[in-house]
Short mmCIF file of C-alpha atoms in Angstrom, two decimals:
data_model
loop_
_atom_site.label_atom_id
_atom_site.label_comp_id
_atom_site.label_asym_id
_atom_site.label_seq_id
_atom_site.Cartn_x
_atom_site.Cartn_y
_atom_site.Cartn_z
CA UNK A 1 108.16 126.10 144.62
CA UNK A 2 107.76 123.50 141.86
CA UNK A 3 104.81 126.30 139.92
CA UNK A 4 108.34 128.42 138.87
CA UNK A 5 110.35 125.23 137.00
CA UNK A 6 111.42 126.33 133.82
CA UNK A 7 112.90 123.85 132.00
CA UNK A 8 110.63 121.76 129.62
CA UNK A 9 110.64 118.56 127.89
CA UNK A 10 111.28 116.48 125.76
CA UNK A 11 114.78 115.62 127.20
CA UNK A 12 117.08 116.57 123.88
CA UNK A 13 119.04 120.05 123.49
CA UNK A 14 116.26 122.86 121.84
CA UNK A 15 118.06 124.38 118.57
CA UNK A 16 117.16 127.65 120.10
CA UNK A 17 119.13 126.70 123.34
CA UNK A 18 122.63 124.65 122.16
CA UNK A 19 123.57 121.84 124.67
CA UNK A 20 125.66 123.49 127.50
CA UNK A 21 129.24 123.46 127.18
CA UNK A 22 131.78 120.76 129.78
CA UNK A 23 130.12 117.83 131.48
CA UNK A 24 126.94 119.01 133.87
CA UNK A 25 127.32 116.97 137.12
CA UNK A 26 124.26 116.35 139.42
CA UNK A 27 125.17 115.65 143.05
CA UNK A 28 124.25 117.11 146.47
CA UNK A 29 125.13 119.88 147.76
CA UNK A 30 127.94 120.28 150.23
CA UNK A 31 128.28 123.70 152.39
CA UNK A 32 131.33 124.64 150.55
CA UNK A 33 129.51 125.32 147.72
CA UNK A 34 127.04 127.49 149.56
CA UNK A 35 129.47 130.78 147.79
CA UNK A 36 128.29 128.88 144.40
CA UNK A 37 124.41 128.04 145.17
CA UNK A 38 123.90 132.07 146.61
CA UNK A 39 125.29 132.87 143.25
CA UNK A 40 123.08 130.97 140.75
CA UNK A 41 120.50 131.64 143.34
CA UNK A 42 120.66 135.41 142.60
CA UNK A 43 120.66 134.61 138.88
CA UNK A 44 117.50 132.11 139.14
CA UNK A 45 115.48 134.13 140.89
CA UNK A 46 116.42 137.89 140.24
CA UNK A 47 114.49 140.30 142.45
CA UNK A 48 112.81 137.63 144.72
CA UNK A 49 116.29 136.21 145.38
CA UNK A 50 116.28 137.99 149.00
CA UNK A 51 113.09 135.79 149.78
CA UNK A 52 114.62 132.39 149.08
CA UNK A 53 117.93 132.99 150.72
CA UNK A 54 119.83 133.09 152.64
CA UNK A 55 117.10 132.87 155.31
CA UNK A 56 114.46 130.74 154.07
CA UNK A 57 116.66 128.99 152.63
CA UNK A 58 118.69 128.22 156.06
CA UNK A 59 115.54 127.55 157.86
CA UNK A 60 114.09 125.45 154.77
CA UNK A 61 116.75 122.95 154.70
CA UNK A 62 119.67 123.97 156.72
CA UNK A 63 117.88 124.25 160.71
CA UNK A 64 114.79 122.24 159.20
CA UNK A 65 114.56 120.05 162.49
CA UNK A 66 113.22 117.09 160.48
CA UNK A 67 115.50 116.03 157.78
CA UNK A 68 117.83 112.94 158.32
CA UNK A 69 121.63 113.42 159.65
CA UNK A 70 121.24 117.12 160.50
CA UNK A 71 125.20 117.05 161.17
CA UNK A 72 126.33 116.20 157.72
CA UNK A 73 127.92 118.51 155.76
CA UNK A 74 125.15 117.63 153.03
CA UNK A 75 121.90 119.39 152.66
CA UNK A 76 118.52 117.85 150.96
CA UNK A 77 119.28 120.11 147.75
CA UNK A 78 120.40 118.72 144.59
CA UNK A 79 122.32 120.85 141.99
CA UNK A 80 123.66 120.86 138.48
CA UNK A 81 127.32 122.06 138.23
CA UNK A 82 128.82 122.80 134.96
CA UNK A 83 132.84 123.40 135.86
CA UNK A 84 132.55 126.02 138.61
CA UNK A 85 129.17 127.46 137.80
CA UNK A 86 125.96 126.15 139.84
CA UNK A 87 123.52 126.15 136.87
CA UNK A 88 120.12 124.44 138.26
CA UNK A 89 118.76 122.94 141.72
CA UNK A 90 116.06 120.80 143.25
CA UNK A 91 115.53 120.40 147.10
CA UNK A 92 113.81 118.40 148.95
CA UNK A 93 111.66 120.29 152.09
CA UNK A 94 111.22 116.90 154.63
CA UNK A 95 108.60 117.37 157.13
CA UNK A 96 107.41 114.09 159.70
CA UNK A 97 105.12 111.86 158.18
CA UNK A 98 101.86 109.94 159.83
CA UNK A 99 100.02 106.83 158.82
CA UNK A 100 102.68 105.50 156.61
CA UNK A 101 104.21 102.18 158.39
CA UNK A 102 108.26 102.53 158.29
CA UNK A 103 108.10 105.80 156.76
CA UNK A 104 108.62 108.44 159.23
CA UNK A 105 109.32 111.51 156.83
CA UNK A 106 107.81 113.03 153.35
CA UNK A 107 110.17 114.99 151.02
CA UNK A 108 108.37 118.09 149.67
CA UNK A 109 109.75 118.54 146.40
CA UNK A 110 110.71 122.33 145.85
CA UNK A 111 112.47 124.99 144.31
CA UNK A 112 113.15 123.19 140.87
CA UNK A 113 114.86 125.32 138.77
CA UNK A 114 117.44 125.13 135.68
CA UNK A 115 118.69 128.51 134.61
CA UNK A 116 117.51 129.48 130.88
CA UNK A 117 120.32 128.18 128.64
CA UNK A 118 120.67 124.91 130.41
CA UNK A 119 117.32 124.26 129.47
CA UNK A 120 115.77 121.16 126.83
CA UNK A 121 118.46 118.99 127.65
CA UNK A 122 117.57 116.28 130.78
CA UNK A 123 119.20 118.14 133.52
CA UNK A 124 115.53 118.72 134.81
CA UNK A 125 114.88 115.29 135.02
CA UNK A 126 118.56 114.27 136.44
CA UNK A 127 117.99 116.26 138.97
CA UNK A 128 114.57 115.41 139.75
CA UNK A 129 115.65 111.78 139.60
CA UNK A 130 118.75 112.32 142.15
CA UNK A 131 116.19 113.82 144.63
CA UNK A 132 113.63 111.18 144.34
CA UNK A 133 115.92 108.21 144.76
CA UNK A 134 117.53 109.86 147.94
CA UNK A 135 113.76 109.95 149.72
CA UNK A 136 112.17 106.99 150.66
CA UNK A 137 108.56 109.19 150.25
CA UNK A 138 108.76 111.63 148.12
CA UNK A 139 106.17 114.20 146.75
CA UNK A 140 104.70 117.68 145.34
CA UNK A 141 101.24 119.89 145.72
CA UNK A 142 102.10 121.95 143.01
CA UNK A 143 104.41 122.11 139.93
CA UNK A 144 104.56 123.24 136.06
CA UNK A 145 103.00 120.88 133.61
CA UNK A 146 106.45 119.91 132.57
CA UNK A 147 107.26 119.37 135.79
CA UNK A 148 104.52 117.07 136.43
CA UNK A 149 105.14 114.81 133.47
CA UNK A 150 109.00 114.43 134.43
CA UNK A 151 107.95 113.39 137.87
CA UNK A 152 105.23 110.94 136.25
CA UNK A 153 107.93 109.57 133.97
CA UNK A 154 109.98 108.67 137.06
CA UNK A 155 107.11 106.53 138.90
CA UNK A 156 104.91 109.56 140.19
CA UNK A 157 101.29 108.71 141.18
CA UNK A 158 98.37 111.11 141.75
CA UNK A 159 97.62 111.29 145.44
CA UNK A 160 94.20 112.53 145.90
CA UNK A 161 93.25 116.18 145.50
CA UNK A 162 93.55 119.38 147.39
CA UNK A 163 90.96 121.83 146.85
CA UNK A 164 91.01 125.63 147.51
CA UNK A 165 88.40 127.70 148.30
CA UNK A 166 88.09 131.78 148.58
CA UNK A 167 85.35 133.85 150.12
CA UNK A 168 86.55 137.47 149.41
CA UNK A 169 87.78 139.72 146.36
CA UNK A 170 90.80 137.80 145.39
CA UNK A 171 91.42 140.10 142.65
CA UNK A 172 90.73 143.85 141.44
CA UNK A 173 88.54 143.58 138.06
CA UNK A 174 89.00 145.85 135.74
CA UNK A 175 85.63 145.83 133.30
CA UNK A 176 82.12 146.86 134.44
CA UNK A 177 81.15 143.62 133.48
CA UNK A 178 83.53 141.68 135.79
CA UNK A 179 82.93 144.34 138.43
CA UNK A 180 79.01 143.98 138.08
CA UNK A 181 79.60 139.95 138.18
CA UNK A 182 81.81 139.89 141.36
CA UNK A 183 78.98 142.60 143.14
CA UNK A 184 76.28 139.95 142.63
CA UNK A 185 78.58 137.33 143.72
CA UNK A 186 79.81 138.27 146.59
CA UNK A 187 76.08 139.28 148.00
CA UNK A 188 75.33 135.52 147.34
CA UNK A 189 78.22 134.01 149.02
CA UNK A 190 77.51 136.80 151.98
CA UNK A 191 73.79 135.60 152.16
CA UNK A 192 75.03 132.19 152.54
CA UNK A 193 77.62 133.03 155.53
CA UNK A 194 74.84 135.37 157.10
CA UNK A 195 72.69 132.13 157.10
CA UNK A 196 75.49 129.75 158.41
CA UNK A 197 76.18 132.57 161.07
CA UNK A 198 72.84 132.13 162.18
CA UNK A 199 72.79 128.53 161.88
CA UNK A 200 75.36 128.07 164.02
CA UNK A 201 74.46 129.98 167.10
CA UNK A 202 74.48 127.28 169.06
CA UNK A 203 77.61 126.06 168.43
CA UNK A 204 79.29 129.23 168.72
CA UNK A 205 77.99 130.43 171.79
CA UNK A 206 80.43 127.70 173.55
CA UNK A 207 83.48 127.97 170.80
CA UNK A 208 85.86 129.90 171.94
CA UNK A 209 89.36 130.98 170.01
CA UNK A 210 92.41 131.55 172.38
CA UNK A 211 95.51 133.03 170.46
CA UNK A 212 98.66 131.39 170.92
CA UNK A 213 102.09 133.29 170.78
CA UNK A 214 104.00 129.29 170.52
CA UNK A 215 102.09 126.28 169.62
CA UNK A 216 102.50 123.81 172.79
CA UNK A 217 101.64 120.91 174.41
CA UNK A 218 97.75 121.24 174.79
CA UNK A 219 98.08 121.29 170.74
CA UNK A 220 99.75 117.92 171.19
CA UNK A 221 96.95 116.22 173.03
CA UNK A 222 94.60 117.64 170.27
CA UNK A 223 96.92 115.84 167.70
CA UNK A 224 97.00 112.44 169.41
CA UNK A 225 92.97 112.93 169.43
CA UNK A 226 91.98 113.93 165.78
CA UNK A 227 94.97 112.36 164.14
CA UNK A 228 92.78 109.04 163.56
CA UNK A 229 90.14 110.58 161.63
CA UNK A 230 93.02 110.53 159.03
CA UNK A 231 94.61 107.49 157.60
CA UNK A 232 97.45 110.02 157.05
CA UNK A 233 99.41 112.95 156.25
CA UNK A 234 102.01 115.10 157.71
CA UNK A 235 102.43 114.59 161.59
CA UNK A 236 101.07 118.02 163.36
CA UNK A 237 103.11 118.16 166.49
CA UNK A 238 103.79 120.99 168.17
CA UNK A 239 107.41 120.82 166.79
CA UNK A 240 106.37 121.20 163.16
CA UNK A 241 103.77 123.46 163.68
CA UNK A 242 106.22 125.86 165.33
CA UNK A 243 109.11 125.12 162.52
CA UNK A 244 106.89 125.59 159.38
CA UNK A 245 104.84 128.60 160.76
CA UNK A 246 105.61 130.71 163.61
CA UNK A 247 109.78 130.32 162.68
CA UNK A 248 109.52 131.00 159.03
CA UNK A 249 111.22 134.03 157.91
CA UNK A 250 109.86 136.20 155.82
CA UNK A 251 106.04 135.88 156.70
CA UNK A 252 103.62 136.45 159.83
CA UNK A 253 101.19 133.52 161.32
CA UNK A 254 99.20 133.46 163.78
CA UNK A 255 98.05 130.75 165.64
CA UNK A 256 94.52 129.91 168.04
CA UNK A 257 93.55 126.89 169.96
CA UNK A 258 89.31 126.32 169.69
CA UNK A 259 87.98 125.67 172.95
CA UNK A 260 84.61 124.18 173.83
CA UNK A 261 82.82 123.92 176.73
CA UNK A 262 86.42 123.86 178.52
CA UNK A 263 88.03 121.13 176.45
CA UNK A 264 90.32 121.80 173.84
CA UNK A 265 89.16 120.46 170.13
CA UNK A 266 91.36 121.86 167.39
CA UNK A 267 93.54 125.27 166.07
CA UNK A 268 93.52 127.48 163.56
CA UNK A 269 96.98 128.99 161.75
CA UNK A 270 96.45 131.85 159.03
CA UNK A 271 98.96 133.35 157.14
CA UNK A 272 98.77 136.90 157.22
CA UNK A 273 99.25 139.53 154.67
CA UNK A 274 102.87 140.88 154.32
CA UNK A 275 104.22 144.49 152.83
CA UNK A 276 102.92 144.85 149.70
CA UNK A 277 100.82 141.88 149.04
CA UNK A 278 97.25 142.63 148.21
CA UNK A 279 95.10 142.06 152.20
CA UNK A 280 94.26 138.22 151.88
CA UNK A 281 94.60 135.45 154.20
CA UNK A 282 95.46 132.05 153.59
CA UNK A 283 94.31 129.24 156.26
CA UNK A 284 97.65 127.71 156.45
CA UNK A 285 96.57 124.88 158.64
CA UNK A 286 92.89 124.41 160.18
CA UNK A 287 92.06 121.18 162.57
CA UNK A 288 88.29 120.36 164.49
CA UNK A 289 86.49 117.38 165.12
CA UNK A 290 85.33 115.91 161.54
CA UNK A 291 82.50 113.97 163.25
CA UNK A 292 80.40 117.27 163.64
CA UNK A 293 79.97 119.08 160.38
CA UNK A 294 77.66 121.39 161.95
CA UNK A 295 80.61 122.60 164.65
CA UNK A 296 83.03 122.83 161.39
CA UNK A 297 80.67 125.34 159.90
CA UNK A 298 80.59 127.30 163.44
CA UNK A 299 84.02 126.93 163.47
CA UNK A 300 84.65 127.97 159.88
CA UNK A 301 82.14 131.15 161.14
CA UNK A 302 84.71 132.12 163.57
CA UNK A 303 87.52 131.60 161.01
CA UNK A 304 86.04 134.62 159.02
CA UNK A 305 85.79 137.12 162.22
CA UNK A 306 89.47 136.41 162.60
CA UNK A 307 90.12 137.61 159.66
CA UNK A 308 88.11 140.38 159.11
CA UNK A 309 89.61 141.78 162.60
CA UNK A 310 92.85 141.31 160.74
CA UNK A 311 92.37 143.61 158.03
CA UNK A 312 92.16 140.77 155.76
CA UNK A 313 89.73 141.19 152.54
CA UNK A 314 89.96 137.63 150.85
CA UNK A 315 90.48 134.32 152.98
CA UNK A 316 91.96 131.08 151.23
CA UNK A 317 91.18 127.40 152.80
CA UNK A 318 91.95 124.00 151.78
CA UNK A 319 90.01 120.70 151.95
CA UNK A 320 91.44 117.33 151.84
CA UNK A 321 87.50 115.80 152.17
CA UNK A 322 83.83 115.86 151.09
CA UNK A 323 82.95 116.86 154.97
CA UNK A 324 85.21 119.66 154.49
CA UNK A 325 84.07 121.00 151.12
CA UNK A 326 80.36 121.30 152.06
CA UNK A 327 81.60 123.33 155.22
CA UNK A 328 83.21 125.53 153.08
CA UNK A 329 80.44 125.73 150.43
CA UNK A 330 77.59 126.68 153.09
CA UNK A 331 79.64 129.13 154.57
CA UNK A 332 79.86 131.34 151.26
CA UNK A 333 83.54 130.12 150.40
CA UNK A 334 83.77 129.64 146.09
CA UNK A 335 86.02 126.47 145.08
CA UNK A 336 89.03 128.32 143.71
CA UNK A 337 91.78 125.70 142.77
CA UNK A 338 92.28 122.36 142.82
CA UNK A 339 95.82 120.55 143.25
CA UNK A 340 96.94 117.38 142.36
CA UNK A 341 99.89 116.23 144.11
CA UNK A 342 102.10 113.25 142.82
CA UNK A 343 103.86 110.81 145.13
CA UNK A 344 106.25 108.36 144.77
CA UNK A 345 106.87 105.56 147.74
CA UNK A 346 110.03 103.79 147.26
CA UNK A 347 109.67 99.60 147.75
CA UNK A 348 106.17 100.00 149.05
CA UNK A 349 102.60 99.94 147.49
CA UNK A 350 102.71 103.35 145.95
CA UNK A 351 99.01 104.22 146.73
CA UNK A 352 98.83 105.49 150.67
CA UNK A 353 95.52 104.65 152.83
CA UNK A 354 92.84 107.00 150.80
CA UNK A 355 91.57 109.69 153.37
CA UNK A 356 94.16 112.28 154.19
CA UNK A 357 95.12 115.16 155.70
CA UNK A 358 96.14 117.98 153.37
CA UNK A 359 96.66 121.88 153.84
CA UNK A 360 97.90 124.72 152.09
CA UNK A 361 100.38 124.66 154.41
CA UNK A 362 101.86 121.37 154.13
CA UNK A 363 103.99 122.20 150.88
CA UNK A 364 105.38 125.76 150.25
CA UNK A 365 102.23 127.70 148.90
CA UNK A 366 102.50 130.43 151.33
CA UNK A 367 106.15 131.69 151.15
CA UNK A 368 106.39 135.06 150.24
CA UNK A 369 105.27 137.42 148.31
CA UNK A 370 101.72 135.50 148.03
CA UNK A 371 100.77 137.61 145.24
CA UNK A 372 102.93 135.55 142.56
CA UNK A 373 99.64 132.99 142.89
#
């Protein structure tokens, strides 16, 4: 994701990295380079190269239902080529869009990456430029600070915030001090989910979470429900929901529609730990009723038993609203993070309605290993 760019401004070869050598084209890929991309690839990415392709990077952009003319020999990646030598990339991960008049799809900007002695000389910013002109909406959750000031350069506005919360150990400490601090801690945030446990009784007592093996059409009629309590975001069909959690390689989800009092009201899709990552869970995409804070705190309740039957020791859940932060704050989860994505909406106003939808889903936070974050 954008968080591993490299390359640095200001746009002007660094004397400690001499301007490369031949003319450095930017264009789009074609699959008859794919020989070329797996190689740089390899290079870029060294021993997490197996967990960007080929796999995730076939079902990123290649079988990615959602990006335009899926028959072209052209993918939604955009590389620097220096003679016959792949030497940096952008992509652009395009998932439906809602709420946006004549603007059916967002480009996720991702994997940017120049390799080290193509560095300090623009081809960050070429490329960045090819992929935002391509994409009529175009966008990123998270990305270096050099990243973000290319992307600002070009037009980029700050689109709201997305904030993200932990209740758990998210990390061993190694001082008495620090391991003294997070004790006391964590009995705090525990007193506050024991009271919001209790709280929520009521609520609970008619909640009920029914695991899913495929997200279908009952999660459909929940969309066309609770999608107008958003003036936008990404469009959570059925379709996408099965593309960007239960197909992606690499990484387990599971998935579980809330029931109330026999009607159907929302779902629930956590990430799950994989081999070797340290046992936490990230809430990759989380949907109820946001008339009812009182059932979002039952609900967020419920959330925590999931993952605690999981094995899971730290939990990770983003809020796109106010009503959503003081769920997570009564329930004992700790404000963690906050992102600040940067959009860019070609020919139109480029600020969107102001109350959307965001998850840590949505972009590419959750691709494996998690630890890196």
């Amino acid at each position: 994701m954008n968080s591993v760019s490299p390359f640095t401004t200001p746009d002007v070869a660094s004397p400690h990295h001499p301007a490369p050598s031949g003319q450095v084209s930017i264009h789009r890929l074609s699959s008859s380079e794919w020989p070329l991309l797996s190689s740089f690839l390899d290079e870029a990415y060294g021993e997490r190269a197996e967990f960007k392709h080929p796999h995730r990077w076939r079902w990123q952009f290649g079988d990615n239902p959602f990006r335009e003319n899926s028959e072209s020999d052209l993918w939604p990646v955009w590389v620097a080529r220096d003679g016959d030598r792949i030497v940096g990339q952008t992509a652009a991960q395009i998932e439906p869009l809602h709420g946006v008049p004549g603007c059916p799809r967002l480009a996720w900007s991702v994997d940017t990456i120049v390799l080290p002695d193509y560095r300090r000389c623009g081809i960050g910013r070429r490329l960045q430029q090819a992929s935002q002109e391509a994409h009529q909406a175009f966008a990123s959750m998270s990305m270096s600070a050099a990243n973000r000031r290319i992307k600002q350069r070009l037009g980029g506005q700050q689109l709201g915030e997305l904030l993200e919360w932990s209740l758990g150990d998210p990390a061993a400490q190694q001082t008495p001090i620090s391991r003294l601090r997070r004790t006391c801690r964590h009995a705090f945030d525990r007193m506050r989910l024991n009271q919001a446990t209790r709280e929520s009784t009521t609520h609970r007592s008619s909640l009920r979470c029914v695991p899913l093996e495929r997200l279908d059409e009952s999660i459909d009629a929940i969309w066309t429900d609770r999608k107008s309590d958003y003036d936008w975001g990404i469009n959570r069909d059925s379709q996408f929901l099965n593309w960007k959690y239960m197909d992606q390689p690499h990484v387990t989800h599971r998935a579980w529609r809330l029931e109330r009092d026999r009607g159907h009201i929302g779902w629930i899709v956590i990430r799950l730990a994989g081999p070797g990552e340290p046992k936490r869970g990230l809430v990759a995409d989380l949907v109820v009723p946001s008339h009812d804070p009182s059932l979002r705190v039952a609900v967020l309740v419920e959330l925590v038993e999931l993952c605690r039957q999981a094995g899971l020791t730290c939990i990770r859940v983003g809020s796109s609203s106010a009503t959503e932060a003081a769920a997570l704050k009564s329930t004992g989860f700790r404000l963690r993070r906050r992102y600040q994505p940067i959009w860019h909406l070609a020919g139109q106003d480029p600020h969107p309605p102001r109350h959307p939808l965001f998850s840590l889903g949505d972009h590419d936070l959750g691709q494996y290993p998690l630890h890196r974050r």
